[in-house]
Amino acid sequence: MAGFGNAALDERSILAPLYQCCMVRVSTWNRLNLLKGGALSSAMRQALAFDPIHPVLAEPQLAALDRRLSGIIATVKQCMEAQGPDNALIEDRINLPHP
């Protein structure tokens, strides 16, 4: 799918707002961690399984989602190391259910 870009290319510049401000909500950080280790591509695969134009995403695009998520998590970890977790993770008081 063109909307998911080239599966072989990860454009790091798109993360500029994240690594420039180095802040993310705690709820977002928790959700990102729930989706790591292949859980994101698995959830997408399952969600799209019965779409009339199945397969919506090919395996390379699904693998790219997991790889790009790892890059986002690594960027947030770098922020926490540089700024400290109390400055990088912003408490938002949103109680999200965990699967």
PDB file of C-alpha atoms in Angstrom:
ATOM      1  CA  MET A   1       0.000   0.000   0.000  1.00  0.00           C
ATOM      2  CA  ALA A   2       1.361   3.385  -0.964  1.00  0.00           C
ATOM      3  CA  GLY A   3       0.050   4.997   2.230  1.00  0.00           C
ATOM      4  CA  PHE A   4       2.416   2.867   4.280  1.00  0.00           C
ATOM      5  CA  GLY A   5       5.405   3.880   2.168  1.00  0.00           C
ATOM      6  CA  ASN A   6       8.339   1.825   1.071  1.00  0.00           C
ATOM      7  CA  ALA A   7       8.546  -1.134   3.426  1.00  0.00           C
ATOM      8  CA  ALA A   8      12.328  -1.215   3.065  1.00  0.00           C
ATOM      9  CA  LEU A   9      12.857   2.457   3.932  1.00  0.00           C
ATOM     10  CA  ASP A  10      12.426   4.031   7.369  1.00  0.00           C
ATOM     11  CA  GLU A  11      12.422   7.822   7.208  1.00  0.00           C
ATOM     12  CA  ARG A  12      13.834   8.907  10.573  1.00  0.00           C
ATOM     13  CA  SER A  13      13.129  12.587   9.921  1.00  0.00           C
ATOM     14  CA  ILE A  14       9.436  11.947  10.547  1.00  0.00           C
ATOM     15  CA  LEU A  15      10.354  11.435  14.209  1.00  0.00           C
ATOM     16  CA  ALA A  16      11.797  14.965  14.468  1.00  0.00           C
ATOM     17  CA  PRO A  17       8.956  16.298  16.668  1.00  0.00           C
ATOM     18  CA  LEU A  18       9.516  13.411  19.062  1.00  0.00           C
ATOM     19  CA  TYR A  19      13.282  13.671  19.406  1.00  0.00           C
ATOM     20  CA  GLN A  20      13.223  17.486  19.404  1.00  0.00           C
ATOM     21  CA  CYS A  21      10.717  17.932  22.225  1.00  0.00           C
ATOM     22  CA  CYS A  22      11.498  14.608  23.930  1.00  0.00           C
ATOM     23  CA  MET A  23       8.096  14.308  25.574  1.00  0.00           C
ATOM     24  CA  VAL A  24       5.438  11.627  25.331  1.00  0.00           C
ATOM     25  CA  ARG A  25       2.382  10.876  27.439  1.00  0.00           C
ATOM     26  CA  VAL A  26       2.675   7.966  29.840  1.00  0.00           C
ATOM     27  CA  SER A  27      -0.451   6.399  28.308  1.00  0.00           C
ATOM     28  CA  THR A  28       1.137   6.595  24.845  1.00  0.00           C
ATOM     29  CA  TRP A  29       4.371   5.074  26.145  1.00  0.00           C
ATOM     30  CA  ASN A  30       2.427   2.235  27.767  1.00  0.00           C
ATOM     31  CA  ARG A  31       0.457   1.583  24.584  1.00  0.00           C
ATOM     32  CA  LEU A  32       3.624   1.570  22.450  1.00  0.00           C
ATOM     33  CA  ASN A  33       5.137  -1.012  24.778  1.00  0.00           C
ATOM     34  CA  LEU A  34       2.031  -3.190  24.552  1.00  0.00           C
ATOM     35  CA  LEU A  35       2.401  -3.265  20.766  1.00  0.00           C
ATOM     36  CA  LYS A  36       6.096  -4.147  20.598  1.00  0.00           C
ATOM     37  CA  GLY A  37       7.564  -7.554  19.816  1.00  0.00           C
ATOM     38  CA  GLY A  38       5.298  -8.231  16.858  1.00  0.00           C
ATOM     39  CA  ALA A  39       2.030  -7.405  18.592  1.00  0.00           C
ATOM     40  CA  LEU A  40       1.386  -4.429  16.265  1.00  0.00           C
ATOM     41  CA  SER A  41       1.670  -6.417  13.036  1.00  0.00           C
ATOM     42  CA  SER A  42      -0.313  -9.260  14.579  1.00  0.00           C
ATOM     43  CA  ALA A  43      -3.131  -6.894  15.570  1.00  0.00           C
ATOM     44  CA  MET A  44      -3.133  -5.297  12.112  1.00  0.00           C
ATOM     45  CA  ARG A  45      -3.111  -8.697  10.406  1.00  0.00           C
ATOM     46  CA  GLN A  46      -6.073  -9.790  12.513  1.00  0.00           C
ATOM     47  CA  ALA A  47      -7.988  -6.521  12.049  1.00  0.00           C
ATOM     48  CA  LEU A  48      -7.580  -6.643   8.269  1.00  0.00           C
ATOM     49  CA  ALA A  49      -8.145 -10.383   7.784  1.00  0.00           C
ATOM     50  CA  PHE A  50     -11.755 -10.049   6.686  1.00  0.00           C
ATOM     51  CA  ASP A  51     -11.429  -6.832   4.690  1.00  0.00           C
ATOM     52  CA  PRO A  52     -13.029  -7.149   1.231  1.00  0.00           C
ATOM     53  CA  ILE A  53      -9.729  -6.190  -0.420  1.00  0.00           C
ATOM     54  CA  HIS A  54      -7.662  -8.614   1.686  1.00  0.00           C
ATOM     55  CA  PRO A  55      -4.699  -8.569   1.866  1.00  0.00           C
ATOM     56  CA  VAL A  56      -4.678  -4.854   2.580  1.00  0.00           C
ATOM     57  CA  LEU A  57      -1.046  -4.948   3.684  1.00  0.00           C
ATOM     58  CA  ALA A  58       1.606  -7.357   2.468  1.00  0.00           C
ATOM     59  CA  GLU A  59       3.966  -9.038   4.917  1.00  0.00           C
ATOM     60  CA  PRO A  60       6.802  -6.563   4.175  1.00  0.00           C
ATOM     61  CA  GLN A  61       4.536  -3.647   5.219  1.00  0.00           C
ATOM     62  CA  LEU A  62       3.499  -5.465   8.395  1.00  0.00           C
ATOM     63  CA  ALA A  63       7.147  -6.174   9.249  1.00  0.00           C
ATOM     64  CA  ALA A  64       7.931  -2.498   8.603  1.00  0.00           C
ATOM     65  CA  LEU A  65       5.285  -1.480  11.162  1.00  0.00           C
ATOM     66  CA  ASP A  66       7.025  -3.530  13.856  1.00  0.00           C
ATOM     67  CA  ARG A  67      10.473  -2.270  12.848  1.00  0.00           C
ATOM     68  CA  ARG A  68       9.324   1.363  12.836  1.00  0.00           C
ATOM     69  CA  LEU A  69       7.670   0.913  16.219  1.00  0.00           C
ATOM     70  CA  SER A  70      11.003  -0.322  17.561  1.00  0.00           C
ATOM     71  CA  GLY A  71      12.586   2.892  16.281  1.00  0.00           C
ATOM     72  CA  ILE A  72       9.968   5.000  18.039  1.00  0.00           C
ATOM     73  CA  ILE A  73      10.508   3.122  21.300  1.00  0.00           C
ATOM     74  CA  ALA A  74      14.290   3.519  20.956  1.00  0.00           C
ATOM     75  CA  THR A  75      13.844   7.268  20.414  1.00  0.00           C
ATOM     76  CA  VAL A  76      11.711   7.628  23.547  1.00  0.00           C
ATOM     77  CA  LYS A  77      14.289   5.620  25.525  1.00  0.00           C
ATOM     78  CA  GLN A  78      17.022   7.980  24.293  1.00  0.00           C
ATOM     79  CA  CYS A  79      14.892  10.897  25.475  1.00  0.00           C
ATOM     80  CA  MET A  80      14.462   9.291  28.886  1.00  0.00           C
ATOM     81  CA  GLU A  81      18.216   8.759  29.150  1.00  0.00           C
ATOM     82  CA  ALA A  82      18.984  12.348  28.111  1.00  0.00           C
ATOM     83  CA  GLN A  83      16.184  14.195  29.914  1.00  0.00           C
ATOM     84  CA  GLY A  84      15.278  11.738  32.651  1.00  0.00           C
ATOM     85  CA  PRO A  85      12.012   9.788  32.726  1.00  0.00           C
ATOM     86  CA  ASP A  86      10.224  12.457  34.768  1.00  0.00           C
ATOM     87  CA  ASN A  87      10.827  15.021  32.006  1.00  0.00           C
ATOM     88  CA  ALA A  88      10.317  12.726  29.008  1.00  0.00           C
ATOM     89  CA  LEU A  89       7.184  10.937  30.235  1.00  0.00           C
ATOM     90  CA  ILE A  90       4.291  13.288  30.914  1.00  0.00           C
ATOM     91  CA  GLU A  91       1.590  11.992  33.246  1.00  0.00           C
ATOM     92  CA  ASP A  92      -1.777  12.357  31.559  1.00  0.00           C
ATOM     93  CA  ARG A  93      -4.043  10.622  34.041  1.00  0.00           C
ATOM     94  CA  ILE A  94      -5.820   8.698  31.292  1.00  0.00           C
ATOM     95  CA  ASN A  95      -6.759   5.229  32.449  1.00  0.00           C
ATOM     96  CA  LEU A  96      -6.536   2.976  29.386  1.00  0.00           C
ATOM     97  CA  PRO A  97      -7.691  -0.635  29.455  1.00  0.00           C
ATOM     98  CA  HIS A  98      -4.952  -3.113  28.706  1.00  0.00           C
ATOM     99  CA  PRO A  99      -5.713  -6.136  26.542  1.00  0.00           C
TER     100      PRO A  99
END
